[in-house]
Short mmCIF file of C-alpha atoms and ligand atoms in Angstrom, two decimals:
data_model
loop_
_atom_site.label_atom_id
_atom_site.label_comp_id
_atom_site.label_asym_id
_atom_site.label_seq_id
_atom_site.Cartn_x
_atom_site.Cartn_y
_atom_site.Cartn_z
CA MET H 969 -22.18 -3.94 -27.85
CA ASN H 970 -22.68 -6.35 -24.98
CA GLN H 971 -22.33 -5.46 -21.27
CA ARG H 972 -18.73 -6.63 -21.12
CA GLU H 973 -17.70 -4.51 -24.10
CA LEU H 974 -19.54 -1.48 -22.64
CA PHE H 975 -17.82 -2.14 -19.30
CA PHE H 976 -14.38 -1.96 -20.91
CA ARG H 977 -15.29 1.08 -22.98
CA HIS H 978 -17.12 3.28 -20.44
CA VAL H 979 -16.30 2.14 -16.90
CA ALA H 980 -12.93 3.50 -15.79
CA GLN H 981 -10.39 0.74 -15.25
CA THR H 982 -7.64 0.76 -12.64
CA SER H 983 -6.25 -2.58 -13.70
CA THR H 984 -5.42 -4.14 -17.04
CA ALA H 985 -6.97 -7.42 -15.95
CA PRO H 986 -10.22 -6.94 -14.03
CA LEU H 987 -12.15 -10.11 -13.25
CA ALA H 988 -14.93 -8.80 -15.52
CA LEU H 989 -17.48 -11.39 -14.44
CA GLU H 990 -20.99 -10.19 -15.27
CA ILE H 991 -22.90 -10.99 -12.09
CA VAL H 992 -26.67 -10.75 -12.42
CA LYS H 993 -27.76 -12.01 -9.01
CA ALA H 994 -26.37 -12.65 -5.55
CA GLU H 995 -27.94 -14.31 -2.55
CA GLY H 996 -26.45 -15.67 0.66
CA SER H 997 -23.02 -17.05 -0.25
CA LEU H 998 -23.76 -17.47 -3.94
CA LEU H 999 -23.34 -15.37 -7.06
CA TRP H 1000 -24.69 -16.07 -10.55
CA ASP H 1001 -23.32 -14.73 -13.82
CA ALA H 1002 -25.12 -13.80 -17.03
CA GLU H 1003 -24.65 -17.31 -18.41
CA GLY H 1004 -26.28 -18.82 -15.32
CA ARG H 1005 -23.02 -20.11 -13.81
CA GLU H 1006 -23.03 -20.29 -10.02
CA TYR H 1007 -20.10 -19.20 -7.81
CA ILE H 1008 -19.52 -19.74 -4.12
CA ASP H 1009 -18.36 -16.38 -2.84
CA MET H 1010 -15.26 -16.90 -0.71
CA ILE H 1011 -14.36 -13.20 -0.52
CA ALA H 1012 -17.68 -11.59 0.47
CA GLY H 1013 -16.96 -8.36 -1.44
CA ILE H 1014 -13.69 -8.20 0.58
CA SER H 1015 -15.15 -8.61 4.07
CA VAL H 1016 -18.28 -6.59 3.32
CA CYS H 1017 -21.05 -9.17 3.09
CA ASN H 1018 -20.59 -10.69 6.56
CA VAL H 1019 -24.31 -11.56 6.71
CA GLY H 1020 -24.30 -12.78 3.11
CA HIS H 1021 -25.67 -11.13 0.01
CA ARG H 1022 -29.13 -9.60 0.19
CA HIS H 1023 -30.09 -10.93 3.61
CA PRO H 1024 -33.91 -10.61 3.67
CA ARG H 1025 -33.83 -8.49 6.82
CA VAL H 1026 -31.34 -6.10 5.27
CA VAL H 1027 -33.37 -5.83 2.06
CA LYS H 1028 -36.54 -5.24 4.11
CA ALA H 1029 -34.86 -2.44 6.11
CA ILE H 1030 -33.64 -0.78 2.88
CA ARG H 1031 -37.15 -0.92 1.38
CA LYS H 1032 -38.70 0.48 4.54
CA GLN H 1033 -36.28 3.39 4.74
CA ALA H 1034 -36.64 4.08 0.99
CA ASP H 1035 -40.34 4.54 1.61
CA GLN H 1036 -39.67 7.15 4.32
CA TYR H 1037 -36.81 9.36 3.11
CA LEU H 1038 -33.51 9.23 1.27
CA HIS H 1039 -30.97 12.06 1.52
CA LEU H 1040 -32.19 15.07 3.49
CA LEU H 1041 -29.29 17.36 4.37
CA VAL H 1042 -25.52 17.27 4.96
CA TYR H 1043 -24.37 15.07 7.82
CA GLY H 1044 -25.10 16.09 11.39
CA GLU H 1045 -27.89 18.66 10.99
CA PHE H 1046 -31.13 16.68 11.22
CA VAL H 1047 -32.06 14.00 13.71
CA GLU H 1048 -32.19 11.04 11.36
CA THR H 1049 -33.59 8.01 13.15
CA PRO H 1050 -31.61 5.37 11.17
CA GLN H 1051 -28.35 7.10 12.14
CA VAL H 1052 -29.33 7.61 15.76
CA GLN H 1053 -30.54 4.04 16.21
CA TYR H 1054 -27.51 2.54 14.52
CA ALA H 1055 -25.04 4.70 16.46
CA LYS H 1056 -26.78 3.64 19.69
CA ALA H 1057 -26.70 -0.06 18.71
CA ILE H 1058 -22.99 0.02 17.80
CA THR H 1059 -21.93 1.86 20.93
CA ASP H 1060 -24.03 -0.51 23.08
CA HIS H 1061 -21.53 -3.17 21.95
CA LEU H 1062 -18.38 -1.13 22.58
CA PRO H 1063 -16.48 -0.07 25.71
CA GLY H 1064 -17.94 3.07 27.36
CA SER H 1065 -15.22 5.38 26.04
CA LEU H 1066 -16.23 4.63 22.43
CA ASN H 1067 -19.60 6.35 22.63
CA SER H 1068 -19.75 8.86 19.78
CA VAL H 1069 -20.03 7.80 16.13
CA TYR H 1070 -19.19 9.93 13.11
CA PHE H 1071 -20.62 8.21 10.02
CA THR H 1072 -18.76 8.64 6.72
CA ASN H 1073 -19.18 7.37 3.15
CA SER H 1074 -16.27 4.94 3.16
CA GLY H 1075 -13.44 3.44 5.12
CA ALA H 1076 -10.91 5.87 3.69
CA GLU H 1077 -13.04 8.83 4.72
CA ALA H 1078 -13.19 7.44 8.25
CA VAL H 1079 -9.37 7.27 8.21
CA GLU H 1080 -9.20 10.89 7.01
CA GLY H 1081 -11.60 12.08 9.70
CA ALA H 1082 -9.75 10.23 12.46
CA MET H 1083 -6.36 11.64 11.44
CA LYS H 1084 -7.81 15.17 11.41
CA LEU H 1085 -9.38 14.54 14.81
CA ALA H 1086 -6.03 13.39 16.25
CA LYS H 1087 -4.34 16.58 15.07
CA ARG H 1088 -7.04 18.70 16.66
CA VAL H 1089 -7.03 16.84 19.97
CA THR H 1090 -3.26 16.72 20.42
CA ASN H 1091 -2.12 19.83 18.55
CA ARG H 1092 0.59 17.64 17.06
CA SER H 1093 1.29 16.66 13.48
CA GLN H 1094 3.23 13.39 13.47
CA ILE H 1095 1.26 10.36 12.35
CA ILE H 1096 2.66 6.90 12.88
CA ALA H 1097 1.48 3.94 10.84
CA PHE H 1098 2.89 0.50 10.05
CA LYS H 1099 4.66 -1.19 7.17
CA ASP H 1100 2.38 -3.40 5.07
CA SER H 1101 -0.78 -1.74 6.41
CA TYR H 1102 -3.65 -0.71 4.16
CA HIS H 1103 -5.94 2.15 5.14
CA GLY H 1104 -7.47 3.34 1.89
CA SER H 1105 -6.68 5.21 -1.31
CA THR H 1106 -7.48 8.90 -0.73
CA GLN H 1107 -4.40 11.11 -0.33
CA GLY H 1108 -4.30 11.13 3.47
CA ALA H 1109 -4.97 7.39 3.71
CA LEU H 1110 -2.45 6.79 0.93
CA SER H 1111 0.17 8.74 2.89
CA ILE H 1112 0.00 6.13 5.64
CA ILE H 1113 -0.26 3.06 3.41
CA GLY H 1114 2.60 0.77 4.42
CA ASP H 1115 4.29 0.18 1.08
CA GLU H 1116 6.30 2.70 -0.94
CA TYR H 1117 5.31 1.10 -4.26
CA TRP H 1118 1.77 2.42 -3.79
CA ARG H 1119 2.82 5.84 -2.46
CA ARG H 1120 5.65 6.76 -4.84
CA ALA H 1121 3.65 8.04 -7.78
CA TYR H 1122 1.53 10.40 -5.69
CA ARG H 1123 4.14 12.37 -3.77
CA PRO H 1124 4.13 14.90 -2.20
CA LEU H 1125 1.78 13.27 0.30
CA LEU H 1126 1.15 14.15 3.97
CA PRO H 1127 4.35 15.24 5.74
CA ASP H 1128 5.45 13.96 9.17
CA VAL H 1129 4.38 10.35 8.66
CA LEU H 1130 6.52 7.55 10.07
CA HIS H 1131 6.15 3.86 9.26
CA LEU H 1132 7.15 1.29 11.86
CA GLU H 1133 7.46 -2.48 11.87
CA HIS H 1134 4.15 -4.03 12.99
CA GLY H 1135 4.74 -6.32 15.95
CA SER H 1136 8.17 -4.93 16.86
CA PHE H 1137 8.72 -3.86 20.48
CA THR H 1138 11.75 -1.73 19.70
CA ALA H 1139 9.87 0.08 16.91
CA ILE H 1140 7.25 1.49 19.27
CA GLU H 1141 9.97 3.42 21.12
CA ALA H 1142 9.64 5.87 18.20
CA ILE H 1143 6.26 7.01 19.57
CA THR H 1144 6.86 10.22 21.53
CA ASP H 1145 5.06 13.31 22.82
CA ARG H 1146 5.34 14.66 19.26
CA THR H 1147 3.06 11.93 17.94
CA ALA H 1148 -0.56 12.87 17.28
CA CYS H 1149 -1.73 9.33 16.63
CA VAL H 1150 -0.74 5.80 15.89
CA ILE H 1151 -2.97 4.12 13.37
CA ALA H 1152 -2.87 0.35 13.16
CA GLU H 1153 -4.83 -2.64 11.97
CA PRO H 1154 -5.11 -5.04 14.94
CA ILE H 1155 -4.60 -7.87 12.45
CA GLN H 1156 -2.80 -6.92 9.25
CA ALA H 1157 -5.09 -8.06 6.47
CA GLU H 1158 -3.44 -7.07 3.19
CA ARG H 1159 -0.07 -8.29 4.38
CA GLY H 1160 -1.70 -11.73 4.29
CA VAL H 1161 -3.36 -12.02 7.72
CA TYR H 1162 -0.68 -11.35 10.34
CA THR H 1163 -1.75 -11.35 14.00
CA PRO H 1164 0.63 -9.62 16.42
CA SER H 1165 1.20 -10.89 19.95
CA LYS H 1166 -1.10 -9.75 22.78
CA GLU H 1167 1.95 -8.38 24.57
CA TRP H 1168 2.88 -6.18 21.63
CA VAL H 1169 -0.61 -4.69 21.27
CA LYS H 1170 -0.65 -4.03 25.03
CA ALA H 1171 2.78 -2.38 24.84
CA LEU H 1172 1.55 -0.24 21.95
CA ARG H 1173 -1.49 0.84 23.98
CA LYS H 1174 0.74 1.64 26.99
CA LYS H 1175 3.18 3.72 24.94
CA CYS H 1176 0.33 5.73 23.39
CA THR H 1177 -1.15 6.41 26.82
CA GLU H 1178 2.23 7.47 28.25
CA THR H 1179 2.88 9.90 25.40
CA GLY H 1180 -0.65 11.29 25.10
CA THR H 1181 -0.92 9.83 21.59
CA LEU H 1182 -4.29 8.69 20.24
CA LEU H 1183 -4.37 5.02 19.37
CA ILE H 1184 -6.54 4.58 16.30
CA LEU H 1185 -7.43 0.98 15.44
CA ASP H 1186 -8.55 0.29 11.89
CA GLU H 1187 -11.15 -2.48 12.10
CA ILE H 1188 -12.55 -1.72 8.67
CA GLN H 1189 -11.73 -5.25 7.58
CA THR H 1190 -11.68 -7.09 10.93
CA GLY H 1191 -14.88 -5.67 12.46
CA PHE H 1192 -18.31 -7.25 12.75
CA GLY H 1193 -17.30 -10.71 13.80
CA ARG H 1194 -14.86 -11.49 11.00
CA THR H 1195 -12.19 -12.77 13.40
CA GLY H 1196 -14.50 -14.62 15.81
CA THR H 1197 -15.06 -11.73 18.22
CA LEU H 1198 -17.34 -8.83 17.38
CA TRP H 1199 -14.24 -6.57 17.30
CA ALA H 1200 -10.71 -7.89 16.84
CA PHE H 1201 -9.38 -5.58 19.59
CA GLU H 1202 -11.27 -7.70 22.14
CA GLN H 1203 -8.66 -10.42 21.53
CA PHE H 1204 -5.97 -8.16 22.98
CA ASN H 1205 -7.81 -6.82 26.06
CA ILE H 1206 -7.23 -3.21 25.13
CA THR H 1207 -9.45 -0.31 24.07
CA PRO H 1208 -8.42 2.11 21.30
CA ASP H 1209 -9.05 5.84 21.58
CA VAL H 1210 -10.58 5.84 18.12
CA LEU H 1211 -12.11 2.91 16.28
CA LEU H 1212 -12.50 2.85 12.49
CA LEU H 1213 -15.25 0.84 10.85
CA GLY H 1214 -16.33 0.33 7.25
CA LYS H 1215 -17.00 -2.54 4.85
CA ALA H 1216 -19.47 -4.79 6.78
CA LEU H 1217 -20.72 -1.69 8.68
CA GLY H 1218 -23.24 -0.96 5.91
CA GLY H 1219 -24.56 -4.49 5.47
CA GLY H 1220 -23.72 -4.26 1.74
CA MET H 1221 -24.34 -0.52 1.43
CA PRO H 1222 -21.55 2.12 1.48
CA LEU H 1223 -20.80 3.33 5.00
CA GLY H 1224 -17.79 4.08 7.21
CA ALA H 1225 -17.37 5.45 10.71
CA PHE H 1226 -14.85 6.76 13.21
CA ILE H 1227 -15.83 6.34 16.82
CA ALA H 1228 -14.40 8.00 19.92
CA ASP H 1229 -15.38 9.50 23.25
CA LYS H 1230 -17.78 12.43 22.97
CA ALA H 1231 -15.28 14.78 24.63
CA ILE H 1232 -12.66 13.93 22.02
CA MET H 1233 -15.14 14.14 19.16
CA MET H 1234 -16.33 17.62 20.23
CA ASN H 1235 -12.97 18.98 19.02
CA LEU H 1236 -14.46 18.89 15.54
CA ALA H 1237 -17.24 21.28 16.56
CA ASP H 1238 -15.18 24.38 17.24
CA ASN H 1239 -12.45 26.59 15.69
CA PRO H 1240 -13.11 25.82 12.94
CA VAL H 1241 -16.68 24.69 13.31
CA LEU H 1242 -17.63 21.79 11.02
CA GLY H 1243 -14.25 20.10 11.46
CA HIS H 1244 -15.29 17.33 9.12
CA ILE H 1245 -17.99 17.77 6.50
CA THR H 1246 -19.67 15.08 4.46
CA THR H 1247 -22.76 15.30 2.27
CA PHE H 1248 -23.70 11.65 2.10
CA GLY H 1249 -21.89 10.17 5.14
CA GLY H 1250 -24.34 8.25 7.29
CA HIS H 1251 -26.93 8.03 4.50
CA PRO H 1252 -30.21 6.92 6.10
CA VAL H 1253 -30.66 3.91 3.79
CA CYS H 1254 -27.08 2.75 4.50
CA CYS H 1255 -27.55 3.16 8.27
CA ALA H 1256 -30.86 1.25 8.15
CA ALA H 1257 -29.18 -1.57 6.17
CA GLY H 1258 -26.17 -1.69 8.48
CA HIS H 1259 -28.33 -1.71 11.58
CA ALA H 1260 -30.38 -4.61 10.18
CA ALA H 1261 -27.15 -6.49 9.38
CA LEU H 1262 -25.84 -6.00 12.92
CA LYS H 1263 -29.11 -7.37 14.31
CA VAL H 1264 -28.77 -10.41 12.04
CA LEU H 1265 -25.17 -10.93 13.13
CA LEU H 1266 -26.19 -10.94 16.78
CA LYS H 1267 -29.52 -12.76 16.48
CA GLU H 1268 -28.21 -15.61 14.33
CA SER H 1269 -25.15 -16.03 16.65
CA LEU H 1270 -22.93 -15.80 13.60
CA VAL H 1271 -19.86 -14.63 15.54
CA GLN H 1272 -19.94 -17.70 17.79
CA ASP H 1273 -19.65 -20.02 14.76
CA VAL H 1274 -16.72 -18.26 13.12
CA LYS H 1275 -14.02 -20.38 14.83
CA LYS H 1276 -15.82 -23.63 13.96
CA LYS H 1277 -16.00 -22.57 10.32
CA GLU H 1278 -12.34 -21.52 10.38
CA ALA H 1279 -11.52 -25.02 11.67
CA ILE H 1280 -13.36 -26.61 8.73
CA LEU H 1281 -11.27 -24.63 6.25
CA LEU H 1282 -8.01 -25.41 8.06
CA GLU H 1283 -8.85 -29.10 8.26
CA GLN H 1284 -9.87 -29.41 4.59
CA LEU H 1285 -7.21 -27.27 2.96
CA LYS H 1286 -4.21 -29.57 2.90
CA HIS H 1287 -2.18 -29.78 -0.29
CA PRO H 1288 1.53 -29.98 -1.24
CA LEU H 1289 1.30 -26.61 -3.05
CA ILE H 1290 0.28 -24.82 0.16
CA LYS H 1291 3.30 -23.41 1.99
CA THR H 1292 1.33 -22.26 5.02
CA ILE H 1293 -2.03 -20.85 6.05
CA ARG H 1294 -2.35 -17.84 8.37
CA SER H 1295 -5.80 -17.22 9.73
CA ASN H 1296 -7.77 -15.35 12.33
CA GLY H 1297 -11.41 -16.44 12.27
CA LEU H 1298 -12.90 -16.36 8.78
CA MET H 1299 -9.98 -14.39 7.41
CA LEU H 1300 -7.44 -16.73 5.87
CA ALA H 1301 -4.33 -16.31 3.75
CA VAL H 1302 -3.34 -19.48 1.92
CA GLU H 1303 0.29 -19.01 0.92
CA PHE H 1304 1.87 -20.45 -2.24
CA ASP H 1305 5.41 -20.17 -3.63
CA SER H 1306 4.60 -17.32 -6.01
CA PHE H 1307 1.94 -15.01 -7.42
CA GLU H 1308 2.02 -17.04 -10.64
CA THR H 1309 0.96 -20.23 -8.84
CA ASN H 1310 -1.63 -18.36 -6.82
CA LYS H 1311 -3.10 -16.66 -9.89
CA LYS H 1312 -3.36 -19.94 -11.79
CA ILE H 1313 -5.19 -21.52 -8.85
CA ILE H 1314 -7.50 -18.51 -8.42
CA ASP H 1315 -8.34 -18.55 -12.16
CA ALA H 1316 -9.00 -22.32 -12.01
CA CYS H 1317 -11.23 -21.78 -8.94
CA ILE H 1318 -13.27 -19.19 -10.80
CA ARG H 1319 -13.66 -21.51 -13.81
CA LYS H 1320 -14.85 -24.21 -11.40
CA GLY H 1321 -17.27 -21.92 -9.54
CA VAL H 1322 -15.45 -20.50 -6.50
CA LEU H 1323 -14.60 -16.84 -6.18
CA THR H 1324 -11.32 -15.94 -4.40
CA ASP H 1325 -8.52 -13.44 -4.94
CA TRP H 1326 -5.15 -12.37 -3.53
CA PHE H 1327 -3.94 -9.74 -1.07
CA LEU H 1328 -2.55 -6.31 -1.98
CA PHE H 1329 0.80 -6.82 -0.21
CA ALA H 1330 0.85 -10.63 -0.44
CA ALA H 1331 0.17 -11.53 -4.04
CA ASN H 1332 1.29 -15.14 -3.42
CA CYS H 1333 -1.51 -15.63 -0.88
CA MET H 1334 -5.09 -16.60 -1.68
CA ARG H 1335 -7.73 -14.62 0.23
CA LEU H 1336 -10.49 -16.58 1.87
CA VAL H 1337 -12.99 -14.33 3.67
CA PRO H 1338 -16.42 -15.86 3.02
CA PRO H 1339 -19.70 -14.49 4.38
CA LEU H 1340 -20.05 -15.49 8.05
CA THR H 1341 -23.42 -16.97 7.08
CA ILE H 1342 -21.80 -19.58 4.83
CA SER H 1343 -22.88 -23.12 5.76
CA PRO H 1344 -20.42 -25.90 6.63
CA LYS H 1345 -21.71 -27.72 3.52
CA GLU H 1346 -20.92 -24.76 1.26
CA LEU H 1347 -17.51 -24.39 2.89
CA LYS H 1348 -16.67 -28.04 2.25
CA LYS H 1349 -17.89 -27.75 -1.35
CA ALA H 1350 -15.70 -24.66 -1.85
CA CYS H 1351 -12.69 -26.48 -0.36
CA LYS H 1352 -13.18 -29.40 -2.75
CA VAL H 1353 -13.13 -26.99 -5.68
CA ILE H 1354 -10.04 -25.16 -4.37
CA LEU H 1355 -8.21 -28.48 -3.90
CA ALA H 1356 -9.22 -29.60 -7.40
CA ALA H 1357 -7.87 -26.28 -8.75
CA MET H 1358 -4.58 -26.92 -6.95
CA GLU H 1359 -4.41 -30.43 -8.42
CA GLU H 1360 -5.03 -29.05 -11.90
CA VAL H 1361 -2.27 -26.45 -11.49
CA MET H 1362 0.16 -28.96 -10.00
CA GLY H 1363 -0.54 -31.33 -12.89
CA VAL H 1364 0.65 -28.82 -15.49
CA ARG H 1365 3.75 -27.60 -13.64
N1 PLP Y 844 -8.74 0.07 6.04
C1 PLP Y 844 -8.67 -1.23 5.77
C2 PLP Y 844 -8.07 -2.18 6.74
C3 PLP Y 844 -9.17 -1.72 4.55
O1 PLP Y 844 -9.09 -3.03 4.27
C4 PLP Y 844 -9.77 -0.79 3.65
C5 PLP Y 844 -10.30 -1.27 2.36
O2 PLP Y 844 -9.97 -2.30 1.85
C6 PLP Y 844 -9.83 0.56 3.99
C7 PLP Y 844 -9.30 0.97 5.21
C8 PLP Y 844 -10.43 1.57 3.05
O3 PLP Y 844 -11.80 1.40 2.95
P1 PLP Y 844 -12.59 1.97 1.66
O4 PLP Y 844 -12.19 1.13 0.49
O5 PLP Y 844 -14.03 1.84 2.03
O6 PLP Y 844 -12.18 3.38 1.49
#
C-alpha cells in the first residue's frame, strides 16, 4: 500500500474529501509533494507559519533545545528557561496589564483555560460570545462557537452561553453584572475576515469594564503580525483583560497561551489549587521554536511589510468572478457567488501549484493567509495562478 492508501486506512478522517496531498518538504513559502510538484503556500498552515516553513533560526532553536531537554514535568513546576524567556519576550511586547502567560498545547486549550479563569475571577457563570466566531473544537470552545450547525450534534454543551451579533451596538447591552466574560475575535476570521468598527470595539471594552466582565480577545489567528500590527487589538486602541494566542505562537510547533495580569491569573492557584493542569502545555521545544520565530518576526521587520503585501494582492486580484475582497493585512477573503465556484477555483489553483482553501463559516470565500515572509515576486506569481484558475472556471461555466 502506498502512503495515500495507508493515510485513508489508518489516519482518522473528519471529512470525506481531505486534500490528501503528500507533502515531503516545506521551506519558506513553498511546499513540495511526493511527485516533486511545487506549491506556493497561500494559507501558511492556517495562519501558523507566519515566518515561513522551517525558518533556519527556528530549526536551529529546536535542535538546540532538543540537545538540552525535552519534557521534564507537568506545566508550572520547574523553571524551564525556554518558557521563562518566551513569556518575558511576549509580555515585553504587550501592555503592562498583560504580564502573566499560561502556556497550553493548543488554541482551544487556551480558550478553555481563559473561560475557567473568568469564572473564578468573577464568580459568575454567563459566557458571552459572538455569532460566526470560531474558538476551537473541544467541548467548552465548541459551546461558544458561533454557528448552531457545528454545535447541534454535541449537546448538551456548556450552559449559560449567549451569542450576540458581532459589531452590533445594541447587542452589547446584553452584557450585565451576571456576565463572567465576553470572548471575541477582534477580526472575525472564519466568517470571512470581518473587521468591526473602532467605536464598537471601544464600546464593548467600556461595557465590560462597567459590568466587571472580563474581556477575552482571541488573537489565535490574528496575532503575530498577521493583520499588520503585532496584535490586532492595537488597531482599536483598547487592551483586553485576557489575550488568547496560538497558531503562529509556536513558530510551527504546537503551542497556545492565555495571558492576563498576574493578580487575575493567581486565581488559578488556590481553592482548588492547580486550577488548570496540562502535561505538555508550554513544551520546552515549542517555546524555544516560538521564541525564535518571534525574534525573526521582529528582526526581519516582517510586520511593517504586511500592508504593502496586502496591497499587492488587492491590486492584482481583479476578476469578474470576484464579488468582493475583505482583508485586514495578510488575511484576505476573496468572495465568489457560491461554494461550488470557490471549490472549483481552489481545486484548479492546487492543480496549478497554489495552495488555498475556504473559511469554516464562509464556504464561498477563498482564504489567502500566506506566510508573512512571502516575497512580492512569489505573491505576484501566486496571483497569476489564481487568476488563471478563475479564467479556467469561468470558461467552463
Ligand atoms: N480561535 C481561533 C480564532 C482559531 O482560528 C482557532 C483555530 O483555528 C482556535 C481558536 C482553536 O485553535 P486550535 O485549533 O489550536 O485548538
